[in-house]
Short mmCIF file of the C-alpha atoms (twelve columns), coordinates in Angstrom:
data_MODEL
# 
_entry.id   MODEL 
# 
loop_
_atom_site.group_PDB 
_atom_site.id 
_atom_site.type_symbol 
_atom_site.label_atom_id 
_atom_site.label_alt_id 
_atom_site.label_comp_id 
_atom_site.label_asym_id 
_atom_site.label_seq_id 
_atom_site.Cartn_x 
_atom_site.Cartn_y 
_atom_site.Cartn_z 
_atom_site.pdbx_PDB_model_num 
ATOM 1   C CA . MET A 1   -0.218 0.019  0.117   1 
ATOM 2   C CA . ALA A 2   1.534  3.446  -1.098  1 
ATOM 3   C CA . VAL A 3   2.511  5.885  1.577   1 
ATOM 4   C CA . LEU A 4   1.696  9.374  0.384   1 
ATOM 5   C CA . GLN A 5   1.201  12.609 1.634   1 
ATOM 6   C CA . SER A 6   -1.872 14.664 1.004   1 
ATOM 7   C CA . HIS A 7   -0.224 17.513 -0.174  1 
ATOM 8   C CA . LEU A 8   3.086  18.835 -1.223  1 
ATOM 9   C CA . TRP A 9   4.086  21.131 2.021   1 
ATOM 10  C CA . PHE A 10  7.436  22.225 0.467   1 
ATOM 11  C CA . ALA A 11  8.438  23.367 -2.969  1 
ATOM 12  C CA . PRO A 12  11.130 25.969 -3.055  1 
ATOM 13  C CA . TRP A 13  11.810 24.512 -6.735  1 
ATOM 14  C CA . ALA A 14  9.024  26.282 -7.723  1 
ATOM 15  C CA . ALA A 15  10.433 29.918 -7.231  1 
ATOM 16  C CA . PRO A 16  12.600 30.500 -10.259 1 
ATOM 17  C CA . ARG A 17  15.488 32.045 -8.130  1 
ATOM 18  C CA . ALA A 18  15.791 28.871 -6.511  1 
ATOM 19  C CA . ARG A 19  16.461 26.451 -9.255  1 
ATOM 20  C CA . ARG A 20  19.902 26.994 -9.607  1 
ATOM 21  C CA . LEU A 21  21.780 24.332 -8.346  1 
ATOM 22  C CA . PRO A 22  22.139 23.782 -5.470  1 
ATOM 23  C CA . GLY A 23  19.266 25.936 -4.699  1 
ATOM 24  C CA . ILE A 24  20.402 26.361 -1.404  1 
ATOM 25  C CA . GLN A 25  18.454 28.790 1.194   1 
ATOM 26  C CA . PRO A 26  19.012 29.631 5.025   1 
ATOM 27  C CA . LEU A 27  16.891 27.470 7.469   1 
ATOM 28  C CA . ASP A 28  15.314 28.237 10.513  1 
ATOM 29  C CA . PRO A 29  16.578 25.878 13.234  1 
ATOM 30  C CA . ALA A 30  13.321 25.614 14.839  1 
ATOM 31  C CA . ASP A 31  12.113 24.398 11.712  1 
ATOM 32  C CA . TRP A 32  14.336 21.594 10.763  1 
ATOM 33  C CA . LEU A 33  12.500 18.364 11.787  1 
ATOM 34  C CA . HIS A 34  8.837  18.005 10.836  1 
ATOM 35  C CA . VAL A 35  6.113  15.848 11.583  1 
ATOM 36  C CA . ASP A 36  3.525  15.496 8.225   1 
ATOM 37  C CA . ASP A 37  0.439  13.779 7.511   1 
ATOM 38  C CA . ALA A 38  2.212  10.775 6.116   1 
ATOM 39  C CA . PHE A 39  3.968  10.222 9.560   1 
ATOM 40  C CA . ALA A 40  2.260  6.958  11.045  1 
ATOM 41  C CA . GLY A 41  2.833  5.219  7.483   1 
ATOM 42  C CA . GLN A 42  6.173  6.424  6.970   1 
ATOM 43  C CA . MET A 43  7.238  5.497  10.276  1 
ATOM 44  C CA . ALA A 44  5.509  2.071  10.212  1 
ATOM 45  C CA . LEU A 45  7.633  1.325  7.221   1 
ATOM 46  C CA . ARG A 46  10.783 2.514  8.590   1 
ATOM 47  C CA . ASP A 47  10.351 0.355  11.647  1 
ATOM 48  C CA . ARG A 48  9.873  -2.586 9.501   1 
ATOM 49  C CA . LEU A 49  12.952 -1.891 7.302   1 
ATOM 50  C CA . ILE A 50  15.199 -1.166 10.595  1 
ATOM 51  C CA . ALA A 51  13.880 -4.428 11.871  1 
ATOM 52  C CA . GLU A 52  13.908 -6.865 8.906   1 
ATOM 53  C CA . ALA A 53  17.100 -5.553 6.891   1 
ATOM 54  C CA . PRO A 54  19.108 -3.127 9.229   1 
ATOM 55  C CA . GLU A 55  22.069 -3.658 6.997   1 
ATOM 56  C CA . ALA A 56  20.349 -2.125 3.945   1 
ATOM 57  C CA . VAL A 57  19.573 1.080  5.785   1 
ATOM 58  C CA . HIS A 58  22.033 1.891  8.478   1 
ATOM 59  C CA . ALA A 59  25.928 2.131  8.733   1 
ATOM 60  C CA . LEU A 60  28.192 3.876  11.147  1 
ATOM 61  C CA . LEU A 61  32.152 4.103  10.810  1 
ATOM 62  C CA . PRO A 62  33.263 3.757  14.412  1 
ATOM 63  C CA . SER A 63  35.426 7.311  13.967  1 
ATOM 64  C CA . ALA A 64  31.907 8.585  13.370  1 
ATOM 65  C CA . ARG A 65  30.587 7.418  16.773  1 
ATOM 66  C CA . PRO A 66  31.226 10.925 18.793  1 
ATOM 67  C CA . ALA A 67  29.095 12.475 15.892  1 
ATOM 68  C CA . ALA A 68  26.157 10.284 16.249  1 
ATOM 69  C CA . ALA A 69  26.077 10.335 19.855  1 
ATOM 70  C CA . GLU A 70  25.823 14.052 19.382  1 
ATOM 71  C CA . LEU A 71  23.037 13.774 16.766  1 
ATOM 72  C CA . TYR A 72  21.350 11.552 19.114  1 
ATOM 73  C CA . ALA A 73  21.505 13.727 21.979  1 
ATOM 74  C CA . ARG A 74  20.115 17.006 19.701  1 
ATOM 75  C CA . VAL A 75  17.591 15.345 18.357  1 
ATOM 76  C CA . LEU A 76  16.139 13.831 21.743  1 
ATOM 77  C CA . ASP A 77  16.382 17.302 22.993  1 
ATOM 78  C CA . ILE A 78  14.174 18.841 20.402  1 
ATOM 79  C CA . LEU A 79  11.452 16.097 20.824  1 
ATOM 80  C CA . ARG A 80  10.878 16.940 24.262  1 
ATOM 81  C CA . THR A 81  9.028  19.896 23.332  1 
ATOM 82  C CA . ALA A 82  8.292  18.706 20.046  1 
ATOM 83  C CA . PRO A 83  3.860  18.360 19.406  1 
ATOM 84  C CA . GLY A 84  2.961  15.042 19.764  1 
ATOM 85  C CA . TYR A 85  6.052  13.069 21.277  1 
ATOM 86  C CA . ARG A 86  6.805  11.916 25.054  1 
ATOM 87  C CA . VAL A 87  10.431 11.538 26.004  1 
ATOM 88  C CA . ALA A 88  10.587 9.333  29.147  1 
ATOM 89  C CA . ALA A 89  14.062 8.119  30.821  1 
ATOM 90  C CA . GLY A 90  13.948 5.148  28.859  1 
ATOM 91  C CA . ALA A 91  11.642 5.219  25.827  1 
ATOM 92  C CA . VAL A 92  10.131 7.686  23.207  1 
ATOM 93  C CA . THR A 93  6.103  7.851  22.584  1 
ATOM 94  C CA . ARG A 94  5.662  9.131  19.053  1 
ATOM 95  C CA . PRO A 95  2.617  11.298 17.317  1 
ATOM 96  C CA . ASP A 96  1.298  7.934  16.209  1 
ATOM 97  C CA . GLY A 97  1.388  6.139  19.640  1 
ATOM 98  C CA . VAL A 98  4.328  3.796  19.153  1 
ATOM 99  C CA . VAL A 99  6.547  3.446  21.959  1 
ATOM 100 C CA . VAL A 100 10.422 3.421  21.038  1 
ATOM 101 C CA . ALA A 101 13.045 2.093  23.467  1 
ATOM 102 C CA . LEU A 102 16.018 4.561  23.772  1 
ATOM 103 C CA . GLU A 103 19.422 2.807  23.030  1 
ATOM 104 C CA . PRO A 104 21.923 5.200  23.138  1 
ATOM 105 C CA . ASP A 105 24.531 2.623  21.906  1 
ATOM 106 C CA . LEU A 106 22.212 2.611  18.806  1 
ATOM 107 C CA . PRO A 107 22.031 6.011  18.346  1 
ATOM 108 C CA . LEU A 108 21.058 6.256  14.333  1 
ATOM 109 C CA . LEU A 109 18.957 3.268  14.422  1 
ATOM 110 C CA . THR A 110 16.880 4.474  17.304  1 
ATOM 111 C CA . LEU A 111 16.349 7.667  15.515  1 
ATOM 112 C CA . GLY A 112 15.696 6.227  12.748  1 
ATOM 113 C CA . ARG A 113 12.566 5.351  14.583  1 
ATOM 114 C CA . LEU A 114 11.870 8.614  15.997  1 
ATOM 115 C CA . VAL A 115 11.484 10.915 13.157  1 
ATOM 116 C CA . GLN A 116 10.565 10.874 9.247   1 
ATOM 117 C CA . ALA A 117 13.517 12.440 7.981   1 
ATOM 118 C CA . ASP A 118 16.932 10.296 6.995   1 
ATOM 119 C CA . LEU A 119 20.016 11.213 8.736   1 
ATOM 120 C CA . CYS A 120 23.502 11.467 7.477   1 
ATOM 121 C CA . LEU A 121 26.575 12.392 9.026   1 
ATOM 122 C CA . MET A 122 29.085 14.165 6.870   1 
ATOM 123 C CA . GLU A 123 32.725 14.995 8.648   1 
ATOM 124 C CA . ALA A 124 35.430 16.790 6.958   1 
ATOM 125 C CA . GLN A 125 38.339 14.768 6.447   1 
ATOM 126 C CA . GLY A 126 41.157 16.496 4.430   1 
ATOM 127 C CA . ALA A 127 39.759 19.001 1.581   1 
ATOM 128 C CA . GLN A 128 36.381 17.097 1.451   1 
ATOM 129 C CA . HIS A 129 33.461 15.919 3.503   1 
ATOM 130 C CA . VAL A 130 33.147 12.247 3.812   1 
ATOM 131 C CA . LEU A 131 29.574 10.090 4.690   1 
ATOM 132 C CA . THR A 132 30.505 8.644  8.052   1 
ATOM 133 C CA . GLY A 133 27.277 7.553  9.202   1 
ATOM 134 C CA . ALA A 134 23.552 7.447  8.094   1 
ATOM 135 C CA . ILE A 135 20.312 5.732  8.846   1 
ATOM 136 C CA . LEU A 136 18.651 5.759  5.260   1 
ATOM 137 C CA . CYS A 137 15.551 4.016  4.881   1 
ATOM 138 C CA . PHE A 138 13.934 5.837  1.959   1 
ATOM 139 C CA . PRO A 139 16.922 5.963  -0.540  1 
ATOM 140 C CA . ALA A 140 16.278 7.371  -4.110  1 
ATOM 141 C CA . GLY A 141 18.346 5.599  -6.394  1 
ATOM 142 C CA . TRP A 142 21.475 4.791  -4.543  1 
ATOM 143 C CA . SER A 143 22.801 2.193  -2.015  1 
ATOM 144 C CA . LEU A 144 24.410 3.112  1.266   1 
ATOM 145 C CA . ASP A 145 26.954 0.345  1.387   1 
ATOM 146 C CA . GLU A 146 28.324 1.907  -1.716  1 
ATOM 147 C CA . LYS A 147 28.542 5.135  -0.216  1 
ATOM 148 C CA . ILE A 148 29.687 4.786  3.357   1 
ATOM 149 C CA . GLY A 149 33.125 6.062  4.083   1 
ATOM 150 C CA . HIS A 150 33.368 8.105  0.476   1 
ATOM 151 C CA . PRO A 151 33.576 11.961 0.033   1 
ATOM 152 C CA . LEU A 152 31.038 14.203 -1.613  1 
ATOM 153 C CA . THR A 153 32.348 13.846 -5.058  1 
ATOM 154 C CA . ARG A 154 32.717 9.862  -5.311  1 
ATOM 155 C CA . ILE A 155 29.093 9.708  -3.741  1 
ATOM 156 C CA . HIS A 156 27.936 11.819 -6.682  1 
ATOM 157 C CA . THR A 157 29.831 10.029 -9.209  1 
ATOM 158 C CA . PRO A 158 26.585 8.916  -11.481 1 
ATOM 159 C CA . VAL A 159 25.282 12.133 -11.202 1 
ATOM 160 C CA . PRO A 160 25.825 13.729 -14.455 1 
ATOM 161 C CA . GLU A 161 24.714 17.422 -13.151 1 
ATOM 162 C CA . TYR A 162 27.333 16.964 -10.763 1 
ATOM 163 C CA . ASP A 163 30.259 18.245 -12.646 1 
ATOM 164 C CA . ALA A 164 33.162 19.938 -11.106 1 
ATOM 165 C CA . GLY A 165 32.099 23.651 -11.100 1 
ATOM 166 C CA . LEU A 166 29.007 22.337 -8.915  1 
ATOM 167 C CA . ALA A 167 31.318 20.202 -6.674  1 
ATOM 168 C CA . ALA A 168 33.218 23.157 -5.457  1 
ATOM 169 C CA . ARG A 169 29.936 24.957 -4.943  1 
ATOM 170 C CA . VAL A 170 28.749 22.119 -2.692  1 
ATOM 171 C CA . GLN A 171 32.037 21.574 -0.951  1 
ATOM 172 C CA . ARG A 172 32.087 25.558 -0.100  1 
ATOM 173 C CA . LEU A 173 28.547 25.068 1.154   1 
ATOM 174 C CA . PHE A 174 29.385 22.118 3.285   1 
ATOM 175 C CA . ASP A 175 32.329 24.701 4.475   1 
ATOM 176 C CA . GLY A 176 30.636 27.353 5.313   1 
ATOM 177 C CA . ILE A 177 27.839 25.764 7.307   1 
ATOM 178 C CA . HIS A 178 27.687 27.780 10.825  1 
ATOM 179 C CA . VAL A 179 26.024 26.117 13.845  1 
ATOM 180 C CA . ASP A 180 23.471 28.942 14.366  1 
ATOM 181 C CA . ARG A 181 22.680 29.407 10.388  1 
ATOM 182 C CA . PRO A 182 21.591 25.732 8.946   1 
ATOM 183 C CA . MET A 183 20.548 25.791 5.336   1 
ATOM 184 C CA . TRP A 184 17.965 23.741 3.288   1 
ATOM 185 C CA . ARG A 185 16.951 22.730 -0.271  1 
ATOM 186 C CA . ALA A 186 14.380 20.462 -2.052  1 
ATOM 187 C CA . ASN A 187 14.473 18.381 -5.036  1 
ATOM 188 C CA . VAL A 188 11.474 16.963 -7.042  1 
ATOM 189 C CA . LEU A 189 11.142 14.029 -9.478  1 
ATOM 190 C CA . ALA A 190 8.485  12.368 -11.316 1 
ATOM 191 C CA . TYR A 191 7.973  8.949  -10.528 1 
ATOM 192 C CA . ALA A 192 6.088  5.767  -12.108 1 
ATOM 193 C CA . ASP A 193 5.261  4.099  -8.920  1 
ATOM 194 C CA . ALA A 194 4.897  5.186  -4.909  1 
ATOM 195 C CA . ASP A 195 7.835  3.092  -3.443  1 
ATOM 196 C CA . LEU A 196 9.837  4.903  -0.709  1 
ATOM 197 C CA . PHE A 197 12.542 2.218  -0.494  1 
ATOM 198 C CA . THR A 198 14.689 2.278  -3.668  1 
ATOM 199 C CA . PRO A 199 18.132 1.573  -3.553  1 
ATOM 200 C CA . ALA A 200 20.084 1.248  -6.598  1 
ATOM 201 C CA . ARG A 201 23.521 0.036  -7.553  1 
ATOM 202 C CA . GLU A 202 25.790 2.565  -9.121  1 
ATOM 203 C CA . GLY A 203 25.600 1.922  -13.123 1 
ATOM 204 C CA . ALA A 204 22.625 -0.193 -12.947 1 
ATOM 205 C CA . PRO A 205 20.010 1.013  -15.532 1 
ATOM 206 C CA . ARG A 206 17.265 3.186  -14.155 1 
ATOM 207 C CA . PRO A 207 14.090 2.579  -15.216 1 
ATOM 208 C CA . ARG A 208 12.214 5.286  -16.956 1 
ATOM 209 C CA . PRO A 209 8.026  5.985  -16.564 1 
ATOM 210 C CA . VAL A 210 6.097  4.853  -19.539 1 
ATOM 211 C CA . GLY A 211 4.079  7.449  -20.123 1 
ATOM 212 C CA . PRO A 212 2.853  10.265 -17.815 1 
ATOM 213 C CA . ALA A 213 4.293  9.551  -14.089 1 
ATOM 214 C CA . PRO A 214 1.635  9.602  -11.743 1 
ATOM 215 C CA . TYR A 215 3.588  10.437 -8.666  1 
ATOM 216 C CA . VAL A 216 6.024  13.178 -7.587  1 
ATOM 217 C CA . ARG A 217 8.740  12.457 -5.085  1 
ATOM 218 C CA . SER A 218 10.512 15.635 -3.408  1 
ATOM 219 C CA . GLU A 219 13.127 15.302 -0.708  1 
ATOM 220 C CA . ARG A 220 13.537 18.464 1.805   1 
ATOM 221 C CA . GLN A 221 17.176 18.256 2.053   1 
ATOM 222 C CA . CYS A 222 18.702 20.191 5.247   1 
ATOM 223 C CA . LEU A 223 22.140 20.780 6.138   1 
ATOM 224 C CA . VAL A 224 22.795 21.358 9.981   1 
ATOM 225 C CA . ARG A 225 26.167 21.708 11.735  1 
ATOM 226 C CA . LEU A 226 26.373 20.284 15.153  1 
ATOM 227 C CA . PRO A 227 28.593 22.345 17.461  1 
ATOM 228 C CA . ARG A 228 30.708 19.981 19.313  1 
ATOM 229 C CA . THR A 229 32.242 17.297 16.917  1 
ATOM 230 C CA . ARG A 230 31.724 20.139 13.759  1 
ATOM 231 C CA . ALA A 231 29.892 17.095 11.437  1 
ATOM 232 C CA . VAL A 232 27.577 18.409 9.404   1 
ATOM 233 C CA . VAL A 233 24.007 16.622 9.407   1 
ATOM 234 C CA . PHE A 234 22.355 16.313 6.117   1 
ATOM 235 C CA . SER A 235 18.607 15.222 6.843   1 
ATOM 236 C CA . ILE A 236 16.254 14.051 3.711   1 
ATOM 237 C CA . HIS A 237 12.525 14.308 4.583   1 
ATOM 238 C CA . THR A 238 10.981 12.564 1.701   1 
ATOM 239 C CA . ALA A 239 7.439  13.467 0.460   1 
ATOM 240 C CA . MET A 240 5.621  11.353 -2.012  1 
ATOM 241 C CA . VAL A 241 2.203  13.358 -3.566  1 
ATOM 242 C CA . ARG A 242 0.383  12.293 -6.655  1 
ATOM 243 C CA . ARG A 243 0.891  14.644 -9.230  1 
ATOM 244 C CA . ALA A 244 -2.750 15.351 -9.426  1 
ATOM 245 C CA . ALA A 245 -1.926 16.798 -5.527  1 
ATOM 246 C CA . LEU A 246 0.387  19.518 -6.694  1 
ATOM 247 C CA . THR A 247 -1.035 22.980 -6.336  1 
ATOM 248 C CA . PRO A 248 -1.445 25.026 -9.660  1 
ATOM 249 C CA . ALA A 249 1.774  26.771 -9.324  1 
ATOM 250 C CA . GLN A 250 3.369  23.692 -8.384  1 
ATOM 251 C CA . ALA A 251 2.243  21.705 -11.426 1 
ATOM 252 C CA . GLU A 252 3.405  24.702 -13.382 1 
ATOM 253 C CA . ALA A 253 6.871  24.604 -11.967 1 
ATOM 254 C CA . PHE A 254 7.132  21.119 -11.979 1 
ATOM 255 C CA . GLU A 255 6.306  20.635 -15.890 1 
ATOM 256 C CA . ALA A 256 8.692  23.660 -16.414 1 
ATOM 257 C CA . LEU A 257 11.535 21.378 -14.736 1 
ATOM 258 C CA . HIS A 258 10.437 18.083 -15.911 1 
ATOM 259 C CA . GLY A 259 7.818  18.375 -19.019 1 
ATOM 260 C CA . ALA A 260 3.989  18.312 -19.348 1 
ATOM 261 C CA . PRO A 261 2.261  14.920 -18.520 1 
ATOM 262 C CA . ALA A 262 1.756  13.200 -22.016 1 
# 
């Protein structure tokens, strides 16, 4: 059964000024982690993936344990005052009523069951930022085991738009993220189906929709600097909506980017 949002509640790509890659803009720190109307369905899927295939959705290098611990503490601190959450000494009750045991020794796996956003840890090593840990339940065409331990340029190897110029801009962006000035952007793509867990191997052929794609997938991607370890958290809140659910302005912008439905 498809897990869909009723509407797309973020669409910065609808503004022409935000379409030039990487299309970044400031983020209010209080506006980082969201609960939307697909929370219960997405969290049930996350629970199942983490229980049945943790090796497919989780990775953490030993060197990244301090950053993971800092992120764990940061998110729990946010949830203490977040609407719908109840944080107790050993467990958190989510807005959907599910009680999640707190396991600080498994920080990313625990966080993956608490919030809708996937969470990736990027840490500076030499001149680049390297993916050192992640809980990634909703990959859009990539596999965590191929990317963990690699820098940004290697992670984006199969992306044709990620040329040397864009790579340099993105690296400057990561270098320049301030603790008190997080940033965000969003992408948007047409999809033939509504599957959220869509990993793919590098070099594997990508299926193309036959006819008009009925779904729109958009990722709200945030960049947040942790103050102690200086790691950058790259969070990905995935929305999947029916194309017909776009507002007229969103539909017009989407068609300008990807073409009108056939």
